[in-house]
PDB file of C-alpha atoms in Angstrom:
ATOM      1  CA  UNK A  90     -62.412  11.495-195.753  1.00 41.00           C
ATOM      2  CA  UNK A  91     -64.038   8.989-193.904  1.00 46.00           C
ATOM      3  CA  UNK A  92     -68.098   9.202-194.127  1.00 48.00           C
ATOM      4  CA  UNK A  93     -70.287   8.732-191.042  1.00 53.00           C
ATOM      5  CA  UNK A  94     -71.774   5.689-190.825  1.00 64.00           C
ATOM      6  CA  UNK A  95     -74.952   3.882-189.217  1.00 81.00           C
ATOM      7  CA  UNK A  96     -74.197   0.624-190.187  1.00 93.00           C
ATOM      8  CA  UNK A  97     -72.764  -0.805-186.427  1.00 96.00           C
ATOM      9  CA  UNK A  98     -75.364  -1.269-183.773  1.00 95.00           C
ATOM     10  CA  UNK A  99     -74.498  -2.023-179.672  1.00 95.00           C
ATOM     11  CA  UNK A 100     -77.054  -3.321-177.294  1.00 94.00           C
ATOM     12  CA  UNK A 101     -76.165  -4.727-174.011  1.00 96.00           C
ATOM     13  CA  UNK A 102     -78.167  -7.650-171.787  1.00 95.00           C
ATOM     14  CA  UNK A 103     -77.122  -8.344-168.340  1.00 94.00           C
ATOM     15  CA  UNK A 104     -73.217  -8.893-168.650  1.00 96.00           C
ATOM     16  CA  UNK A 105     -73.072  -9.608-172.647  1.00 97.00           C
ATOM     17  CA  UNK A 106     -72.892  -6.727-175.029  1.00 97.00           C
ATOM     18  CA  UNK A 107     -73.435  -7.593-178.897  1.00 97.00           C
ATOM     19  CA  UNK A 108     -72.094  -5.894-181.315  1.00 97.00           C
ATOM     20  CA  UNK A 109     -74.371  -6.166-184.617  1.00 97.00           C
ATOM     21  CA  UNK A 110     -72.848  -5.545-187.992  1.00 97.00           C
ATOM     22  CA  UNK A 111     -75.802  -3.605-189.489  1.00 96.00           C
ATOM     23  CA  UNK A 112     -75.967  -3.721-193.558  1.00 96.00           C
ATOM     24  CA  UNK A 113     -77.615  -6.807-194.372  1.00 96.00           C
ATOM     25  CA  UNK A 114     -78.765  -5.716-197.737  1.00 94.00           C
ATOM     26  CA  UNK A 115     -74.915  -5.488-198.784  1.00 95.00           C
ATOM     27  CA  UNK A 116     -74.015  -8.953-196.745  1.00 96.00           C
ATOM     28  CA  UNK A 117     -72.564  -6.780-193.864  1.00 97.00           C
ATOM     29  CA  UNK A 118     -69.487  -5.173-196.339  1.00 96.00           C
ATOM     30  CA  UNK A 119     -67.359  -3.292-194.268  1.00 96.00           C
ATOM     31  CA  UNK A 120     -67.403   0.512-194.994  1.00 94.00           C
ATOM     32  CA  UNK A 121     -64.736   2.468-193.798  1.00 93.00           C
ATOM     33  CA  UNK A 122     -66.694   4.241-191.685  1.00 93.00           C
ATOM     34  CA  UNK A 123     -67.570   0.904-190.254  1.00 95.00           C
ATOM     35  CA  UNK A 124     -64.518  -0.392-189.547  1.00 95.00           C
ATOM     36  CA  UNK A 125     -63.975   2.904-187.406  1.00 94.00           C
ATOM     37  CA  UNK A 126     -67.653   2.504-185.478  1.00 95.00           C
ATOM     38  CA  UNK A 127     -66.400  -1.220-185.081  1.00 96.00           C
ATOM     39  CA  UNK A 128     -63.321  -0.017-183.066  1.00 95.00           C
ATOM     40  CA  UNK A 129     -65.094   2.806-181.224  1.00 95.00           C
ATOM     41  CA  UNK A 130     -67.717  -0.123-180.247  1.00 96.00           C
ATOM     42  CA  UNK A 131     -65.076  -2.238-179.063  1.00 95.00           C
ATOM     43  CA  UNK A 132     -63.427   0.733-177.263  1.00 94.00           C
ATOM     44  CA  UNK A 133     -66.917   1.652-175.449  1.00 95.00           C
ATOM     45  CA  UNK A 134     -67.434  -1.744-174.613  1.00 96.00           C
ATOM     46  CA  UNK A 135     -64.273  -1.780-172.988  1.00 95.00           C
ATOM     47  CA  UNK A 136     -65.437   1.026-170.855  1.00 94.00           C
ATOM     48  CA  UNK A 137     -68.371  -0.287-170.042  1.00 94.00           C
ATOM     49  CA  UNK A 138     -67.712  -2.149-166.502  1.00 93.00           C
ATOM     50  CA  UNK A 139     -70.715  -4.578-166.053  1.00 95.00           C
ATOM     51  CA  UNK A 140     -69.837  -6.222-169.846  1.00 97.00           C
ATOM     52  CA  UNK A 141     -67.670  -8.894-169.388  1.00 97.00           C
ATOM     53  CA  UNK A 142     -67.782 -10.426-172.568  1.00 97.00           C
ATOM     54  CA  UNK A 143     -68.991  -9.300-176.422  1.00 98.00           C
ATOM     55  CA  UNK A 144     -70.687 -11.209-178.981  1.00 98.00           C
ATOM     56  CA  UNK A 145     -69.726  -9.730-182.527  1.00 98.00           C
ATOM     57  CA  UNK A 146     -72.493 -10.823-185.195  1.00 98.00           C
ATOM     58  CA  UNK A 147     -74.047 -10.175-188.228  1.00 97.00           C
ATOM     59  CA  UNK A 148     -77.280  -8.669-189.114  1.00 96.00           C
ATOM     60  CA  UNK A 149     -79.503 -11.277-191.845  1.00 95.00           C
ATOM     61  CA  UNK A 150     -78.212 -14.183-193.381  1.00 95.00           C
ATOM     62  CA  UNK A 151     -74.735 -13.154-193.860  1.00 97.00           C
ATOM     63  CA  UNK A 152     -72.360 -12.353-191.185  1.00 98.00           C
ATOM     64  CA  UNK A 153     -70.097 -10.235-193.114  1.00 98.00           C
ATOM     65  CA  UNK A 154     -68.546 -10.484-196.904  1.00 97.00           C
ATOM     66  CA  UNK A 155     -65.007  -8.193-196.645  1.00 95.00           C
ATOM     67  CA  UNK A 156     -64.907  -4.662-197.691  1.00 93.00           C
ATOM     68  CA  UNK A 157     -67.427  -2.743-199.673  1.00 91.00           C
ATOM     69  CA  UNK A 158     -65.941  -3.243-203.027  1.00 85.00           C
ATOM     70  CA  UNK A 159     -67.276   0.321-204.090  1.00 83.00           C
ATOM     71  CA  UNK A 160     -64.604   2.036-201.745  1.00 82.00           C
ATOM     72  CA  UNK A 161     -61.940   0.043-203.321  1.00 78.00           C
ATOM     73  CA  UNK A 162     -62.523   0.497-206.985  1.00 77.00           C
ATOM     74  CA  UNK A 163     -60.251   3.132-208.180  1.00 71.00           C
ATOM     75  CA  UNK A 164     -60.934   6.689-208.863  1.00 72.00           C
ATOM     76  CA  UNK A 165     -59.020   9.553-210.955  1.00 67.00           C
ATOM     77  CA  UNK A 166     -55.952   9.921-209.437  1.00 76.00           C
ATOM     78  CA  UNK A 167     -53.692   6.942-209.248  1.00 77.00           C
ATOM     79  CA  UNK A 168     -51.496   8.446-206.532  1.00 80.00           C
ATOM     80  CA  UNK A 169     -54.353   9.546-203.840  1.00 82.00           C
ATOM     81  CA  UNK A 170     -55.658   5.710-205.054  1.00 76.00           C
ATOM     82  CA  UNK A 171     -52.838   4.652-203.509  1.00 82.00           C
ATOM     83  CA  UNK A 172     -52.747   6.279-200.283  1.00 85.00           C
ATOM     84  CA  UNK A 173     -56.048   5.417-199.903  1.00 83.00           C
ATOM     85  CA  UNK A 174     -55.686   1.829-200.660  1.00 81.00           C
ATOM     86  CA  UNK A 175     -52.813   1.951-197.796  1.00 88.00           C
ATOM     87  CA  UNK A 176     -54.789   3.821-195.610  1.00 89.00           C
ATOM     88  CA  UNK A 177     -57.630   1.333-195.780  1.00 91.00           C
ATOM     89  CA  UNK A 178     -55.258  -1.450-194.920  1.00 91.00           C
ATOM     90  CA  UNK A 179     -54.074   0.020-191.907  1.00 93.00           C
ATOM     91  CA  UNK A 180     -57.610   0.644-190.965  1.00 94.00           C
ATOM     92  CA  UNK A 181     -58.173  -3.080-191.352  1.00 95.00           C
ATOM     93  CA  UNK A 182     -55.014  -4.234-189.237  1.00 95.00           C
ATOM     94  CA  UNK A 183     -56.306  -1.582-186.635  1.00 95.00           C
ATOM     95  CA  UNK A 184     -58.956  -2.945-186.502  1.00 96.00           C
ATOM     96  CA  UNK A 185     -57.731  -6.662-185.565  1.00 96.00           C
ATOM     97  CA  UNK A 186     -54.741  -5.812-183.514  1.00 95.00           C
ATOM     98  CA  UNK A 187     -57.836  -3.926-181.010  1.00 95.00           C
ATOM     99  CA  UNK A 188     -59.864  -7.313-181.232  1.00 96.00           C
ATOM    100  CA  UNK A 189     -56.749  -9.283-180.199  1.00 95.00           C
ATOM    101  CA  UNK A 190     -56.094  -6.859-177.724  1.00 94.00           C
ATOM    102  CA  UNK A 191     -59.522  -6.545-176.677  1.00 96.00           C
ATOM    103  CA  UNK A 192     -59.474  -7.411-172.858  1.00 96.00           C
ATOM    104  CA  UNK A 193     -62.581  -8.925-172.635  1.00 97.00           C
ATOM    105  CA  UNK A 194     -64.061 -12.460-174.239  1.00 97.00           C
ATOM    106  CA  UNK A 195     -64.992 -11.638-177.716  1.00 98.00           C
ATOM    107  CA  UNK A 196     -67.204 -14.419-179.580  1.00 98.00           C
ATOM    108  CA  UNK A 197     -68.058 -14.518-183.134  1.00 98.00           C
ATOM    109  CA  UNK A 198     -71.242 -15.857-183.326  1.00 98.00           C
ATOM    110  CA  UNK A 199     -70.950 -16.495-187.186  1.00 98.00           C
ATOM    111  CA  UNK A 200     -75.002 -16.584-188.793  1.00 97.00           C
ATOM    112  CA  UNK A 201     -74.150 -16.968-192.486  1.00 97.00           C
ATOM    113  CA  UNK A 202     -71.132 -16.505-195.046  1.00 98.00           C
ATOM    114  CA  UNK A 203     -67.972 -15.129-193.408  1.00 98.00           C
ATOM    115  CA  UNK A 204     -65.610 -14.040-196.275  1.00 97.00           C
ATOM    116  CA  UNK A 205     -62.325 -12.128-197.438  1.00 96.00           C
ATOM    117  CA  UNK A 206     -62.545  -9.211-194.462  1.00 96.00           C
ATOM    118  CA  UNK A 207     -65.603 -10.933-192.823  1.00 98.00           C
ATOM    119  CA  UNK A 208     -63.641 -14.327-192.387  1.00 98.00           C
ATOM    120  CA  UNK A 209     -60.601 -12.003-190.725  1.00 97.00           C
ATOM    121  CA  UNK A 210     -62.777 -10.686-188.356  1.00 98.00           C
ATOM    122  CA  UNK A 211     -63.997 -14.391-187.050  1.00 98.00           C
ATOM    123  CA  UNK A 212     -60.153 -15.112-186.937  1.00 97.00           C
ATOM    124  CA  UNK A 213     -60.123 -11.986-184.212  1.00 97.00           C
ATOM    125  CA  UNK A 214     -62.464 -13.014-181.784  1.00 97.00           C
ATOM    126  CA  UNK A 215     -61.678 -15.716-178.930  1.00 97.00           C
ATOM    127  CA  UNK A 216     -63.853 -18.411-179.136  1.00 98.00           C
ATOM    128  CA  UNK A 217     -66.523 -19.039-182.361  1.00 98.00           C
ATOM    129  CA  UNK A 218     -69.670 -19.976-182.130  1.00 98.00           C
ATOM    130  CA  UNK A 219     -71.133 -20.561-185.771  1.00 98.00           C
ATOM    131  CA  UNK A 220     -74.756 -21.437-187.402  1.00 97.00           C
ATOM    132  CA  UNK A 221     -74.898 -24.594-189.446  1.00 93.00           C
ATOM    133  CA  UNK A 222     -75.609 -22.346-192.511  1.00 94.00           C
ATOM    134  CA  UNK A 223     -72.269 -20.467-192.132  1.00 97.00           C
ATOM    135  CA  UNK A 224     -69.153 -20.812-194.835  1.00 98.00           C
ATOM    136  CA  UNK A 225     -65.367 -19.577-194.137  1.00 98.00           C
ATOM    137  CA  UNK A 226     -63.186 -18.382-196.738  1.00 97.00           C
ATOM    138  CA  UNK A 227     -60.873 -15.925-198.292  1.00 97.00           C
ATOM    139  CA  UNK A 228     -61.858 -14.795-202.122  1.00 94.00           C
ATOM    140  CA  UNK A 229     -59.730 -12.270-202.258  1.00 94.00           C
ATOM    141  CA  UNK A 230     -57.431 -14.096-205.173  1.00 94.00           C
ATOM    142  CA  UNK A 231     -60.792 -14.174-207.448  1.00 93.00           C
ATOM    143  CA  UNK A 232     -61.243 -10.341-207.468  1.00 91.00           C
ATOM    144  CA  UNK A 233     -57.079  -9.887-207.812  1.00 93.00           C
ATOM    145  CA  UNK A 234     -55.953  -8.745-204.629  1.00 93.00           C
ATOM    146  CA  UNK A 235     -54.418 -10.699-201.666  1.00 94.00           C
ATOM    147  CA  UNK A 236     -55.687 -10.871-198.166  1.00 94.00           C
ATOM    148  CA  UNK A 237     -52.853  -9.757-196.750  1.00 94.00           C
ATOM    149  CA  UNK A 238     -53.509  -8.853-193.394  1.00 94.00           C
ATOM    150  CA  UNK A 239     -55.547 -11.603-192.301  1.00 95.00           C
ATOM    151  CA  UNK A 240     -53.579 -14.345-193.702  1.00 95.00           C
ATOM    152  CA  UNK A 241     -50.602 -14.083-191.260  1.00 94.00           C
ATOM    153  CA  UNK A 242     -53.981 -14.581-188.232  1.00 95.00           C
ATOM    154  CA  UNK A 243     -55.234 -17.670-190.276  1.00 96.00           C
ATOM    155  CA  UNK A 244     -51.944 -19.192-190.290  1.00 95.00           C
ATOM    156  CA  UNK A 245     -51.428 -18.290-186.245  1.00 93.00           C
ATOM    157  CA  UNK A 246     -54.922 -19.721-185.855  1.00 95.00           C
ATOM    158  CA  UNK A 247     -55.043 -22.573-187.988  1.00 95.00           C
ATOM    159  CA  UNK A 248     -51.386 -23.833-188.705  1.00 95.00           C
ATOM    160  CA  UNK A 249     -49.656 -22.710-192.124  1.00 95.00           C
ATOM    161  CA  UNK A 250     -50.724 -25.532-194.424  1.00 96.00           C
ATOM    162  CA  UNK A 251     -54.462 -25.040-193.477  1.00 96.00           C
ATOM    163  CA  UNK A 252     -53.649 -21.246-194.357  1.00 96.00           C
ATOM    164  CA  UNK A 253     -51.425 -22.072-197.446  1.00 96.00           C
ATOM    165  CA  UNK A 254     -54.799 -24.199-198.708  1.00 96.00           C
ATOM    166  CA  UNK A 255     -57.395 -21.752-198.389  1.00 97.00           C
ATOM    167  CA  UNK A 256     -55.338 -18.349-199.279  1.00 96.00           C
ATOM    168  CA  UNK A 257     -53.912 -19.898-202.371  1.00 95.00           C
ATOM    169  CA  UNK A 258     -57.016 -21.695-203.725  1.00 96.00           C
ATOM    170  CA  UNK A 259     -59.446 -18.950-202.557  1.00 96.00           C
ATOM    171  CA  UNK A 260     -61.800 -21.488-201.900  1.00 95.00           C
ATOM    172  CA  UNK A 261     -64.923 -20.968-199.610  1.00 97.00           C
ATOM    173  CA  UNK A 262     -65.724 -23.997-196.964  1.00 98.00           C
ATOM    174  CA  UNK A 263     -68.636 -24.848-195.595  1.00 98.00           C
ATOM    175  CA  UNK A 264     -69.441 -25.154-191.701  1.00 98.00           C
ATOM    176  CA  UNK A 265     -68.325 -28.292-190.972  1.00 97.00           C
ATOM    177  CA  UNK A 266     -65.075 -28.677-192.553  1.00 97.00           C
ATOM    178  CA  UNK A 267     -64.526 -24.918-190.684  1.00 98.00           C
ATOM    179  CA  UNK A 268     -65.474 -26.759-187.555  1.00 98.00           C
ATOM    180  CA  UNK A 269     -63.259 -29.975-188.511  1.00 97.00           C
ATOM    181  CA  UNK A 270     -60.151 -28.035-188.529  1.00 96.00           C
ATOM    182  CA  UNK A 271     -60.713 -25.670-185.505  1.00 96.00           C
ATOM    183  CA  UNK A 272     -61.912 -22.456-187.335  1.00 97.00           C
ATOM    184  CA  UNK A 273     -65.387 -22.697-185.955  1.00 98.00           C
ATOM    185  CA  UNK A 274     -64.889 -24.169-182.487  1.00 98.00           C
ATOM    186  CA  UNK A 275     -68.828 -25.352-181.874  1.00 97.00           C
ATOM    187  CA  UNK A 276     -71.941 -25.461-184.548  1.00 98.00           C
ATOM    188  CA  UNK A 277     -75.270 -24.763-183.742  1.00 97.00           C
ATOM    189  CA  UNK A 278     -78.977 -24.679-185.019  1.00 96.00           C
ATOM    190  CA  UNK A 279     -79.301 -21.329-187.081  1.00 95.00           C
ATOM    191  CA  UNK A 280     -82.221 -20.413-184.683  1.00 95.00           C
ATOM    192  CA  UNK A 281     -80.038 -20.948-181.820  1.00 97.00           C
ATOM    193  CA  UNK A 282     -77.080 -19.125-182.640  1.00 97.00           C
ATOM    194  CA  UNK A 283     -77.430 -16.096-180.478  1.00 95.00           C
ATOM    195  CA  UNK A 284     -78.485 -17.991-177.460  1.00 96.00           C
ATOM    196  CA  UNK A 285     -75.787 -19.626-177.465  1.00 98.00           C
ATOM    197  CA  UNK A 286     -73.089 -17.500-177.856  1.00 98.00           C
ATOM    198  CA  UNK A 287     -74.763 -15.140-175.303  1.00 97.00           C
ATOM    199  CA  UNK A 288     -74.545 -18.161-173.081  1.00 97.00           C
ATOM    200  CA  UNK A 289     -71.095 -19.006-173.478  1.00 97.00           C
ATOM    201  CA  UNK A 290     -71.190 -15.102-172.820  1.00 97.00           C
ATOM    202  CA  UNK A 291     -72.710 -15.665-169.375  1.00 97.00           C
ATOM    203  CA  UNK A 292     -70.378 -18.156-168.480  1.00 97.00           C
ATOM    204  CA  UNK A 293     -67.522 -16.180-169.365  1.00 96.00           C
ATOM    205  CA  UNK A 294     -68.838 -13.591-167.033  1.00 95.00           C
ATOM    206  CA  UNK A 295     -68.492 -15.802-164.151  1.00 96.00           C
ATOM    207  CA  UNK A 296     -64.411 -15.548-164.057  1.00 96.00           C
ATOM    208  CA  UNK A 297     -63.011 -12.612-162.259  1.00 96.00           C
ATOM    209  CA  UNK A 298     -62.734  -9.902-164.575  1.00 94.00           C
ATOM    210  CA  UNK A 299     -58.956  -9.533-164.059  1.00 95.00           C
ATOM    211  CA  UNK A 300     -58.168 -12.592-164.232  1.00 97.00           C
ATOM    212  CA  UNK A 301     -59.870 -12.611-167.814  1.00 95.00           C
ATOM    213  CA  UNK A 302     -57.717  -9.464-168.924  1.00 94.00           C
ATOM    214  CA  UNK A 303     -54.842 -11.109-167.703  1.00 96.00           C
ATOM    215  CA  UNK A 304     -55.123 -14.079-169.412  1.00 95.00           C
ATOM    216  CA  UNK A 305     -55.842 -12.259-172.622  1.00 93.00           C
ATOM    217  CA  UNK A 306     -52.956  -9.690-172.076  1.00 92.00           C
ATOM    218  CA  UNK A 307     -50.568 -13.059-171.810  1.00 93.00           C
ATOM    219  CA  UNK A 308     -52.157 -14.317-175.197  1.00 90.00           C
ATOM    220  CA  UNK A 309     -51.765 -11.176-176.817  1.00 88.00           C
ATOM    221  CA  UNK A 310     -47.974 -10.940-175.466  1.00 87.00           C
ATOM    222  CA  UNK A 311     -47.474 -14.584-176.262  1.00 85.00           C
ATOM    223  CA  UNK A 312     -47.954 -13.728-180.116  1.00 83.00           C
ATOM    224  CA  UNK A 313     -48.240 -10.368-180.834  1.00 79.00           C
ATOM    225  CA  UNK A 314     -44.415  -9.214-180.881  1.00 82.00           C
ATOM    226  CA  UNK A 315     -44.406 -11.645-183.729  1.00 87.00           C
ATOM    227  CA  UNK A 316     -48.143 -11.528-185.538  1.00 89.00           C
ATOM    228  CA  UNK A 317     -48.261  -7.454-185.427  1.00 88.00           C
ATOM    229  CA  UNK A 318     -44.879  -6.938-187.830  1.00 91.00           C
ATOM    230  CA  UNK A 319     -46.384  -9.803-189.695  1.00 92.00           C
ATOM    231  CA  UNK A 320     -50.341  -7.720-189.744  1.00 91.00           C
ATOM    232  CA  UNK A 321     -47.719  -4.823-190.876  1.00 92.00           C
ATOM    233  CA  UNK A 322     -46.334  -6.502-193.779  1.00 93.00           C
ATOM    234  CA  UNK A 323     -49.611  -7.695-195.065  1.00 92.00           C
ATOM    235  CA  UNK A 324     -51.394  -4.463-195.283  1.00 92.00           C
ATOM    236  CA  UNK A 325     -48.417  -3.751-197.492  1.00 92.00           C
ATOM    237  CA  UNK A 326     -49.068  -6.306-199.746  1.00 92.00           C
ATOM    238  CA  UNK A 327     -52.590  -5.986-199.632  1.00 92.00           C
ATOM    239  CA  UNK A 328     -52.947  -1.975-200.389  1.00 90.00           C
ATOM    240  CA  UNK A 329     -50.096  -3.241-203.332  1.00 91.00           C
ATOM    241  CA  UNK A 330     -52.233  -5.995-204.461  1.00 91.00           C
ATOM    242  CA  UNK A 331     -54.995  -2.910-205.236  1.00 89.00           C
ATOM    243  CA  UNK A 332     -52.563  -1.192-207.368  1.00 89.00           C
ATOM    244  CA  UNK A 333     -52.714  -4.346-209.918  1.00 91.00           C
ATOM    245  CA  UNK A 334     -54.724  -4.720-213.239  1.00 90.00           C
ATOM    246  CA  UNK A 335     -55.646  -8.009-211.618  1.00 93.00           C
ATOM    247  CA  UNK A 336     -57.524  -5.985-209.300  1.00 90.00           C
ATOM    248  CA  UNK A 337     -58.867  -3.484-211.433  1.00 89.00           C
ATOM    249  CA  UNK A 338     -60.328  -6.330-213.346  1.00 91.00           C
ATOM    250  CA  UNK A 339     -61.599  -8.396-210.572  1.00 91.00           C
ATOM    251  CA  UNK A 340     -64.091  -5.459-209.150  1.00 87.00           C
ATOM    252  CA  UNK A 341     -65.310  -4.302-212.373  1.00 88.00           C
ATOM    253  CA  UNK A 342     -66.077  -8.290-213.094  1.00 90.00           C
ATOM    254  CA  UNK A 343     -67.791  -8.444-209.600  1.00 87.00           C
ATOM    255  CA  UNK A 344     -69.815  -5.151-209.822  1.00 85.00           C
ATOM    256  CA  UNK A 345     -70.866  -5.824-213.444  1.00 89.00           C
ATOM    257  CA  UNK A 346     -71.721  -9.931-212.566  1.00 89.00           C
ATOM    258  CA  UNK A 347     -69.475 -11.743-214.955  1.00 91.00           C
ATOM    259  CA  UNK A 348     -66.380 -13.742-214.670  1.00 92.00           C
ATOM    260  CA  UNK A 349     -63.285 -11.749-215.146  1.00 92.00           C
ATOM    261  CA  UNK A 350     -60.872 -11.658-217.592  1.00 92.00           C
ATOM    262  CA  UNK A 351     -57.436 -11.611-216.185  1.00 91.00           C
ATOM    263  CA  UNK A 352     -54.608  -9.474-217.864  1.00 84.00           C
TER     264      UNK A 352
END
């Protein structure tokens, strides 16, 4: 059962909507339930005819840090685990394929650490527009499970050696090497951050709007016959990768603050 969920906020200014991931006192961990406001968000937005382009942020210093790792852990019943773990990971390639298909300009404005889920949805959006104080990365590997679902977008995105780097060594990056290899496509002032993305909002706004959804509907066909078996496969391997001791271990070592102690 999926719990309702506050944690998603939508305002709208002239012809920019923002779409503010609300729990900054958990660094913006994606909740089930969020993941589903996310999409409905992205759906109303869709609707919503004088928004012609969407700025997806992050509320506080961090934009977002990948699931909440209190869903994941494990509960009981190893089998209802399981179809949990793989419904979560559908959730979460759901949840990208309607980005990518999302037929409106939708900018990550990136204010602070973008990691494991969190960097996945940056690799969604369009264009990037990122605070000097932001990092990129996928830590997934460090708590025992594989990011699965993103990794196929990072390697579309980025090129497959970039990818095969930062999957396999789990390593975090700041801003400017993000920037120097095309993950964040412009850095900015923290203090400026929103005004610029709702800028390069505005100017969006000034194509014809079906032009826009054309152009994205020919980006989307371009790759997507590929990238969605691909987004498939990974939530495989990623709802497979929660089955693992590895994993076990790696959220009880997060949760309880020490290093962890791989079987």
């Amino acid at each position: 059962m999926i719990m309702p969920s506050d944690a998603v906020d939508v305002r709208v200014d002239g012809p920019v909507g923002t779409v503010l991931l609300n729990r900054p006192d958990y660094g913006n961990a994606l909740t089930r339930a969020m993941m589903a406001e996310l999409r409905q968000a992205i759906g109303d937005l869709h609707l919503e005819k004088r928004v012609r382009a969407v700025i997806l942020t992050g509320a506080g210093d961090t934009f977002c840090v990948g699931r909440d790792l209190a869903e994941l852990a494990g509960g009981d019943d190893p089998l209802a685990d399981m179809a949990r773990w793989g419904a979560e990971a559908e959730e979460y390639r759901d949840l990208l394929v309607a980005m990518l298909e999302f037929p409106k300009p939708l900018i990550a404005a990136v204010n602070g650490p973008a990691t494991a889920g969190g960097a996945g949805l940056v690799l969604g959006c369009d264009a990037v527009i990122a605070s000097d104080q932001a990092t990129f990365g996928f830590t997934e590997p460090k708590r025992g499970s594989v990011a699965g679902v993103a990794g196929p977008l990072l390697a579309h995105r980025a090129g497959a050696g970039v990818a095969a780097r930062l999957l396999v060594t789990a390593t975090t990056i700041a801003a400017a090497e993000a920037h120097r290899i095309g993950l964040y496509h412009e850095l900015v002032a923290h203090n400026l951050l929103w005004a610029r993305a709702f800028e390069l909002g505005s100017e969006c706004a000034t194509a014809a709007p079906q032009a826009v959804m054309l152009t994205k509907r020919l980006l989307y066909d371009t790759i997507g016959e590929v990238l969605g078996p691909q987004l498939t496969s990974g939530a495989a391997v990623s709802a497979t990768s929660r089955t693992t001791d590895s994993a076990k271990e790696g959220i009880a070592a997060e949760a309880e603050g020490r290093a962890p102690e791989w079987p």
